[in-house]
mmCIF file of N, CA, C and O in Angstrom:
data_model
loop_
_atom_site.group_PDB
_atom_site.id
_atom_site.type_symbol
_atom_site.label_atom_id
_atom_site.label_comp_id
_atom_site.label_asym_id
_atom_site.label_seq_id
_atom_site.Cartn_x
_atom_site.Cartn_y
_atom_site.Cartn_z
ATOM 1 N N THR A 1 126.175 -49.350 77.219
ATOM 2 C CA THR A 1 125.830 -49.012 75.844
ATOM 3 C C THR A 1 124.376 -48.606 75.752
ATOM 4 O O THR A 1 123.550 -49.079 76.506
ATOM 5 N N ARG A 2 124.072 -47.764 74.787
ATOM 6 C CA ARG A 2 122.701 -47.305 74.597
ATOM 7 C C ARG A 2 122.042 -48.155 73.529
ATOM 8 O O ARG A 2 122.612 -48.413 72.492
ATOM 9 N N SER A 3 120.818 -48.547 73.797
ATOM 10 C CA SER A 3 120.106 -49.371 72.838
ATOM 11 C C SER A 3 119.269 -48.531 71.882
ATOM 12 O O SER A 3 118.899 -48.980 70.817
ATOM 13 N N GLU A 4 118.961 -47.267 72.270
ATOM 14 C CA GLU A 4 118.157 -46.416 71.402
ATOM 15 C C GLU A 4 119.025 -45.802 70.318
ATOM 16 O O GLU A 4 120.216 -45.609 70.482
ATOM 17 N N LYS A 5 118.427 -45.487 69.196
ATOM 18 C CA LYS A 5 119.137 -44.924 68.063
ATOM 19 C C LYS A 5 119.158 -43.405 68.168
ATOM 20 O O LYS A 5 118.140 -42.783 68.365
ATOM 21 N N VAL A 6 120.338 -42.801 68.079
ATOM 22 C CA VAL A 6 120.481 -41.348 68.123
ATOM 23 C C VAL A 6 120.674 -40.876 66.698
ATOM 24 O O VAL A 6 121.529 -41.382 65.987
ATOM 25 N N PRO A 7 119.866 -39.898 66.249
ATOM 26 C CA PRO A 7 120.020 -39.425 64.869
ATOM 27 C C PRO A 7 121.393 -38.827 64.630
ATOM 28 O O PRO A 7 121.925 -38.122 65.468
ATOM 29 N N GLU A 8 121.961 -39.143 63.461
ATOM 30 C CA GLU A 8 123.276 -38.615 63.099
ATOM 31 C C GLU A 8 123.191 -37.110 62.937
ATOM 32 O O GLU A 8 122.232 -36.580 62.414
ATOM 33 N N GLY A 9 124.217 -36.385 63.420
ATOM 34 C CA GLY A 9 124.237 -34.939 63.292
ATOM 35 C C GLY A 9 123.557 -34.224 64.439
ATOM 36 O O GLY A 9 123.366 -33.038 64.398
ATOM 37 N N SER A 10 123.204 -34.932 65.498
ATOM 38 C CA SER A 10 122.586 -34.263 66.635
ATOM 39 C C SER A 10 123.613 -34.087 67.739
ATOM 40 O O SER A 10 124.641 -34.742 67.754
ATOM 41 N N ASN A 11 123.326 -33.198 68.678
ATOM 42 C CA ASN A 11 124.227 -32.989 69.808
ATOM 43 C C ASN A 11 124.342 -34.248 70.649
ATOM 44 O O ASN A 11 125.376 -34.510 71.229
ATOM 45 N N GLU A 12 123.277 -35.015 70.735
ATOM 46 C CA GLU A 12 123.311 -36.242 71.535
ATOM 47 C C GLU A 12 124.281 -37.249 70.946
ATOM 48 O O GLU A 12 124.892 -38.022 71.656
ATOM 49 N N ALA A 13 124.432 -37.261 69.620
ATOM 50 C CA ALA A 13 125.382 -38.180 68.990
ATOM 51 C C ALA A 13 126.798 -37.866 69.442
ATOM 52 O O ALA A 13 127.637 -38.736 69.542
ATOM 53 N N ALA A 14 127.073 -36.597 69.749
ATOM 54 C CA ALA A 14 128.395 -36.184 70.210
ATOM 55 C C ALA A 14 128.521 -36.293 71.722
ATOM 56 O O ALA A 14 129.538 -35.955 72.287
ATOM 57 N N GLY A 15 127.457 -36.713 72.389
ATOM 58 C CA GLY A 15 127.503 -36.875 73.831
ATOM 59 C C GLY A 15 126.906 -35.716 74.595
ATOM 60 O O GLY A 15 126.886 -35.721 75.808
ATOM 61 N N ALA A 16 126.413 -34.672 73.914
ATOM 62 C CA ALA A 16 125.830 -33.521 74.582
ATOM 63 C C ALA A 16 124.342 -33.458 74.269
ATOM 64 O O ALA A 16 123.961 -33.430 73.109
ATOM 65 N N PRO A 17 123.464 -33.472 75.296
ATOM 66 C CA PRO A 17 122.036 -33.379 75.025
ATOM 67 C C PRO A 17 121.670 -31.990 74.524
ATOM 68 O O PRO A 17 122.322 -31.011 74.854
ATOM 69 N N GLY A 18 120.642 -31.896 73.703
ATOM 70 C CA GLY A 18 120.196 -30.601 73.207
ATOM 71 C C GLY A 18 119.550 -30.707 71.855
ATOM 72 O O GLY A 18 119.235 -31.797 71.376
ATOM 73 N N ALA A 19 119.356 -29.558 71.221
ATOM 74 C CA ALA A 19 118.714 -29.512 69.917
ATOM 75 C C ALA A 19 119.632 -30.098 68.849
ATOM 76 O O ALA A 19 120.843 -30.004 68.956
ATOM 77 N N PRO A 20 119.070 -30.705 67.805
ATOM 78 C CA PRO A 20 119.912 -31.269 66.745
ATOM 79 C C PRO A 20 120.589 -30.172 65.932
ATOM 80 O O PRO A 20 120.109 -29.055 65.842
ATOM 81 N N TYR A 21 121.733 -30.510 65.354
ATOM 82 C CA TYR A 21 122.435 -29.583 64.484
ATOM 83 C C TYR A 21 121.630 -29.399 63.206
ATOM 84 O O TYR A 21 120.868 -30.270 62.804
ATOM 85 N N SER A 22 121.815 -28.271 62.523
ATOM 86 C CA SER A 22 121.090 -28.024 61.287
ATOM 87 C C SER A 22 121.667 -28.834 60.126
ATOM 88 O O SER A 22 120.968 -29.169 59.199
ATOM 89 N N ALA A 23 122.955 -29.127 60.139
ATOM 90 C CA ALA A 23 123.583 -29.903 59.073
ATOM 91 C C ALA A 23 124.709 -30.739 59.672
ATOM 92 O O ALA A 23 125.322 -30.358 60.657
ATOM 93 N N SER A 24 124.985 -31.881 59.058
ATOM 94 C CA SER A 24 126.062 -32.731 59.558
ATOM 95 C C SER A 24 127.409 -32.192 59.088
ATOM 96 O O SER A 24 127.488 -31.381 58.163
ATOM 97 N N PHE A 25 128.453 -32.648 59.719
ATOM 98 C CA PHE A 25 129.806 -32.215 59.354
ATOM 99 C C PHE A 25 130.091 -32.564 57.908
ATOM 100 O O PHE A 25 130.690 -31.777 57.174
ATOM 101 N N ALA A 26 129.661 -33.745 57.470
ATOM 102 C CA ALA A 26 129.910 -34.169 56.089
ATOM 103 C C ALA A 26 129.242 -33.221 55.103
ATOM 104 O O ALA A 26 129.828 -32.879 54.067
ATOM 105 N N GLU A 27 128.018 -32.772 55.415
ATOM 106 C CA GLU A 27 127.319 -31.842 54.523
ATOM 107 C C GLU A 27 128.055 -30.509 54.442
ATOM 108 O O GLU A 27 128.220 -29.936 53.366
ATOM 109 N N ILE A 28 128.517 -30.014 55.590
ATOM 110 C CA ILE A 28 129.235 -28.739 55.618
ATOM 111 C C ILE A 28 130.572 -28.871 54.894
ATOM 112 O O ILE A 28 130.952 -27.998 54.115
ATOM 113 N N ALA A 29 131.293 -29.973 55.120
ATOM 114 C CA ALA A 29 132.572 -30.194 54.437
ATOM 115 C C ALA A 29 132.376 -30.233 52.927
ATOM 116 O O ALA A 29 133.175 -29.672 52.171
ATOM 117 N N GLU A 30 131.288 -30.876 52.479
ATOM 118 C CA GLU A 30 131.002 -30.948 51.047
ATOM 119 C C GLU A 30 130.712 -29.555 50.481
ATOM 120 O O GLU A 30 131.185 -29.203 49.400
ATOM 121 N N MET A 31 129.940 -28.743 51.234
ATOM 122 C CA MET A 31 129.635 -27.386 50.784
ATOM 123 C C MET A 31 130.917 -26.574 50.626
ATOM 124 O O MET A 31 131.082 -25.836 49.648
ATOM 125 N N VAL A 32 131.843 -26.712 51.578
ATOM 126 C CA VAL A 32 133.104 -25.972 51.530
ATOM 127 C C VAL A 32 133.933 -26.432 50.331
ATOM 128 O O VAL A 32 134.481 -25.615 49.593
ATOM 129 N N MET A 33 134.010 -27.745 50.112
ATOM 130 C CA MET A 33 134.807 -28.266 48.996
ATOM 131 C C MET A 33 134.246 -27.831 47.650
ATOM 132 O O MET A 33 134.996 -27.592 46.707
ATOM 133 N N LEU A 34 132.922 -27.703 47.545
ATOM 134 C CA LEU A 34 132.296 -27.299 46.290
ATOM 135 C C LEU A 34 132.233 -25.787 46.125
ATOM 136 O O LEU A 34 131.782 -25.287 45.108
ATOM 137 N N GLY A 35 132.669 -25.051 47.158
ATOM 138 C CA GLY A 35 132.672 -23.594 47.092
ATOM 139 C C GLY A 35 131.306 -22.982 47.326
ATOM 140 O O GLY A 35 131.093 -21.819 46.991
ATOM 141 N N LYS A 36 130.373 -23.746 47.896
ATOM 142 C CA LYS A 36 129.032 -23.225 48.178
ATOM 143 C C LYS A 36 129.048 -22.428 49.475
ATOM 144 O O LYS A 36 129.914 -22.623 50.320
ATOM 145 N N GLN A 37 128.063 -21.556 49.629
ATOM 146 C CA GLN A 37 127.953 -20.741 50.833
ATOM 147 C C GLN A 37 127.340 -21.585 51.954
ATOM 148 O O GLN A 37 126.314 -22.236 51.756
ATOM 149 N N VAL A 38 127.973 -21.576 53.130
ATOM 150 C CA VAL A 38 127.476 -22.320 54.289
ATOM 151 C C VAL A 38 126.504 -21.425 55.043
ATOM 152 O O VAL A 38 126.846 -20.290 55.371
ATOM 153 N N PRO A 39 125.283 -21.905 55.325
ATOM 154 C CA PRO A 39 124.308 -21.067 56.026
ATOM 155 C C PRO A 39 124.798 -20.686 57.417
ATOM 156 O O PRO A 39 125.399 -21.494 58.118
ATOM 157 N N GLY A 40 124.540 -19.437 57.801
ATOM 158 C CA GLY A 40 124.914 -18.974 59.129
ATOM 159 C C GLY A 40 126.341 -18.471 59.236
ATOM 160 O O GLY A 40 126.777 -18.071 60.306
ATOM 161 N N ILE A 41 127.103 -18.502 58.146
ATOM 162 C CA ILE A 41 128.491 -18.033 58.164
ATOM 163 C C ILE A 41 128.552 -16.702 57.433
ATOM 164 O O ILE A 41 128.130 -16.580 56.286
ATOM 165 N N ARG A 42 129.081 -15.679 58.104
ATOM 166 C CA ARG A 42 129.188 -14.350 57.514
ATOM 167 C C ARG A 42 130.281 -14.337 56.456
ATOM 168 O O ARG A 42 131.373 -14.854 56.666
ATOM 169 N N GLN A 43 129.994 -13.767 55.321
ATOM 170 C CA GLN A 43 130.961 -13.666 54.228
ATOM 171 C C GLN A 43 131.764 -12.380 54.380
ATOM 172 O O GLN A 43 131.202 -11.299 54.472
ATOM 173 N N ILE A 44 133.078 -12.511 54.406
ATOM 174 C CA ILE A 44 133.970 -11.360 54.532
ATOM 175 C C ILE A 44 134.690 -11.193 53.202
ATOM 176 O O ILE A 44 135.296 -12.143 52.705
ATOM 177 N N PRO A 45 134.627 -9.993 52.601
ATOM 178 C CA PRO A 45 135.285 -9.786 51.306
ATOM 179 C C PRO A 45 136.788 -10.054 51.399
ATOM 180 O O PRO A 45 137.434 -9.724 52.390
ATOM 181 N N ASP A 46 137.327 -10.657 50.357
ATOM 182 C CA ASP A 46 138.754 -11.004 50.314
ATOM 183 C C ASP A 46 139.529 -9.864 49.668
ATOM 184 O O ASP A 46 140.114 -10.011 48.593
ATOM 185 N N LYS A 47 139.507 -8.687 50.313
ATOM 186 C CA LYS A 47 140.236 -7.533 49.792
ATOM 187 C C LYS A 47 140.669 -6.659 50.960
ATOM 188 O O LYS A 47 140.091 -6.705 52.044
ATOM 189 N N LEU A 48 141.686 -5.868 50.719
ATOM 190 C CA LEU A 48 142.192 -4.960 51.739
ATOM 191 C C LEU A 48 141.345 -3.709 51.789
ATOM 192 O O LEU A 48 140.736 -3.303 50.797
ATOM 193 N N SER A 49 141.341 -3.067 52.935
ATOM 194 C CA SER A 49 140.617 -1.813 53.103
ATOM 195 C C SER A 49 141.327 -0.712 52.322
ATOM 196 O O SER A 49 142.555 -0.660 52.256
ATOM 197 N N ARG A 50 140.552 0.194 51.746
ATOM 198 C CA ARG A 50 141.131 1.310 51.006
ATOM 199 C C ARG A 50 141.374 2.511 51.914
ATOM 200 O O ARG A 50 141.924 3.514 51.488
ATOM 201 N N GLU A 51 140.957 2.423 53.166
ATOM 202 C CA GLU A 51 141.145 3.527 54.113
ATOM 203 C C GLU A 51 142.605 3.603 54.550
ATOM 204 O O GLU A 51 143.295 2.597 54.642
ATOM 205 N N LEU A 52 143.070 4.830 54.835
ATOM 206 C CA LEU A 52 144.419 5.012 55.347
ATOM 207 C C LEU A 52 144.482 4.499 56.785
ATOM 208 O O LEU A 52 143.510 4.621 57.537
ATOM 209 N N PRO A 53 145.611 3.909 57.190
ATOM 210 C CA PRO A 53 145.723 3.441 58.565
ATOM 211 C C PRO A 53 145.680 4.604 59.551
ATOM 212 O O PRO A 53 146.108 5.718 59.236
ATOM 213 N N SER A 54 145.163 4.345 60.739
ATOM 214 C CA SER A 54 145.095 5.397 61.751
ATOM 215 C C SER A 54 146.482 5.659 62.328
ATOM 216 O O SER A 54 147.368 4.800 62.288
ATOM 217 N N VAL A 55 146.669 6.851 62.874
ATOM 218 C CA VAL A 55 147.942 7.229 63.485
ATOM 219 C C VAL A 55 147.925 6.754 64.932
ATOM 220 O O VAL A 55 146.957 6.978 65.656
ATOM 221 N N SER A 56 149.002 6.129 65.355
ATOM 222 C CA SER A 56 149.099 5.632 66.719
ATOM 223 C C SER A 56 149.165 6.792 67.704
ATOM 224 O O SER A 56 149.868 7.774 67.478
ATOM 225 N N THR A 57 148.428 6.679 68.810
ATOM 226 C CA THR A 57 148.430 7.734 69.830
ATOM 227 C C THR A 57 149.083 7.267 71.126
ATOM 228 O O THR A 57 149.253 8.058 72.038
ATOM 229 N N THR A 58 149.445 5.999 71.228
ATOM 230 C CA THR A 58 150.087 5.494 72.436
ATOM 231 C C THR A 58 151.593 5.408 72.237
ATOM 232 O O THR A 58 152.080 5.202 71.120
ATOM 233 N N ARG A 59 152.321 5.575 73.336
ATOM 234 C CA ARG A 59 153.783 5.457 73.281
ATOM 235 C C ARG A 59 154.165 3.990 73.318
ATOM 236 O O ARG A 59 153.519 3.192 73.986
ATOM 237 N N PRO A 60 155.234 3.614 72.623
ATOM 238 C CA PRO A 60 155.688 2.229 72.703
ATOM 239 C C PRO A 60 156.201 1.933 74.112
ATOM 240 O O PRO A 60 156.656 2.841 74.822
ATOM 241 N N PRO A 61 156.141 0.682 74.567
ATOM 242 C CA PRO A 61 156.632 0.353 75.901
ATOM 243 C C PRO A 61 158.134 0.605 76.016
ATOM 244 O O PRO A 61 158.873 0.492 75.039
ATOM 245 N N LEU A 62 158.572 0.965 77.216
ATOM 246 C CA LEU A 62 159.996 1.226 77.446
ATOM 247 C C LEU A 62 160.782 -0.061 77.431
ATOM 248 O O LEU A 62 160.306 -1.110 77.862
ATOM 249 N N LYS A 63 161.998 0.014 76.918
ATOM 250 C CA LYS A 63 162.918 -1.115 76.931
ATOM 251 C C LYS A 63 163.473 -1.255 78.352
ATOM 252 O O LYS A 63 163.460 -0.302 79.128
ATOM 253 N N PRO A 64 163.963 -2.438 78.711
ATOM 254 C CA PRO A 64 164.466 -2.639 80.062
ATOM 255 C C PRO A 64 165.543 -1.628 80.462
ATOM 256 O O PRO A 64 165.545 -1.118 81.579
ATOM 257 N N TRP A 65 166.441 -1.256 79.536
ATOM 258 C CA TRP A 65 167.498 -0.293 79.888
ATOM 259 C C TRP A 65 166.948 1.127 79.991
ATOM 260 O O TRP A 65 167.540 1.959 80.639
ATOM 261 N N GLU A 66 165.811 1.380 79.379
ATOM 262 C CA GLU A 66 165.177 2.694 79.498
ATOM 263 C C GLU A 66 164.429 2.812 80.819
ATOM 264 O O GLU A 66 164.319 3.887 81.376
ATOM 265 N N LYS A 67 163.922 1.705 81.344
ATOM 266 C CA LYS A 67 163.198 1.726 82.630
ATOM 267 C C LYS A 67 164.134 2.046 83.773
ATOM 268 O O LYS A 67 163.733 2.695 84.738
ATOM 269 N N GLN A 68 165.377 1.614 83.702
ATOM 270 C CA GLN A 68 166.332 1.867 84.770
ATOM 271 C C GLN A 68 166.647 3.356 84.899
ATOM 272 O O GLN A 68 166.912 3.850 85.977
ATOM 273 N N GLY A 69 166.580 4.081 83.814
ATOM 274 C CA GLY A 69 166.942 5.482 83.809
ATOM 275 C C GLY A 69 165.767 6.409 84.135
ATOM 276 O O GLY A 69 165.903 7.608 84.046
ATOM 277 N N GLU A 70 164.610 5.873 84.509
ATOM 278 C CA GLU A 70 163.436 6.713 84.767
ATOM 279 C C GLU A 70 163.673 7.704 85.844
ATOM 280 O O GLU A 70 163.974 7.790 86.855
#
């Protein structure tokens, strides 16, 4: 057992040495539940693209019975 105190929310608390985390899991979970923006997470719009889908240029793979007739 370790007698020294490891700060909560650090990598060492999880068993991995290194720099401390910027926020604890509880803080991040609270931010998500309250609908707040979590720092460092990219926001992706919740909407579909208005662009037309591209046309496929590859052939679909052959079926097993089509491979026999090659």
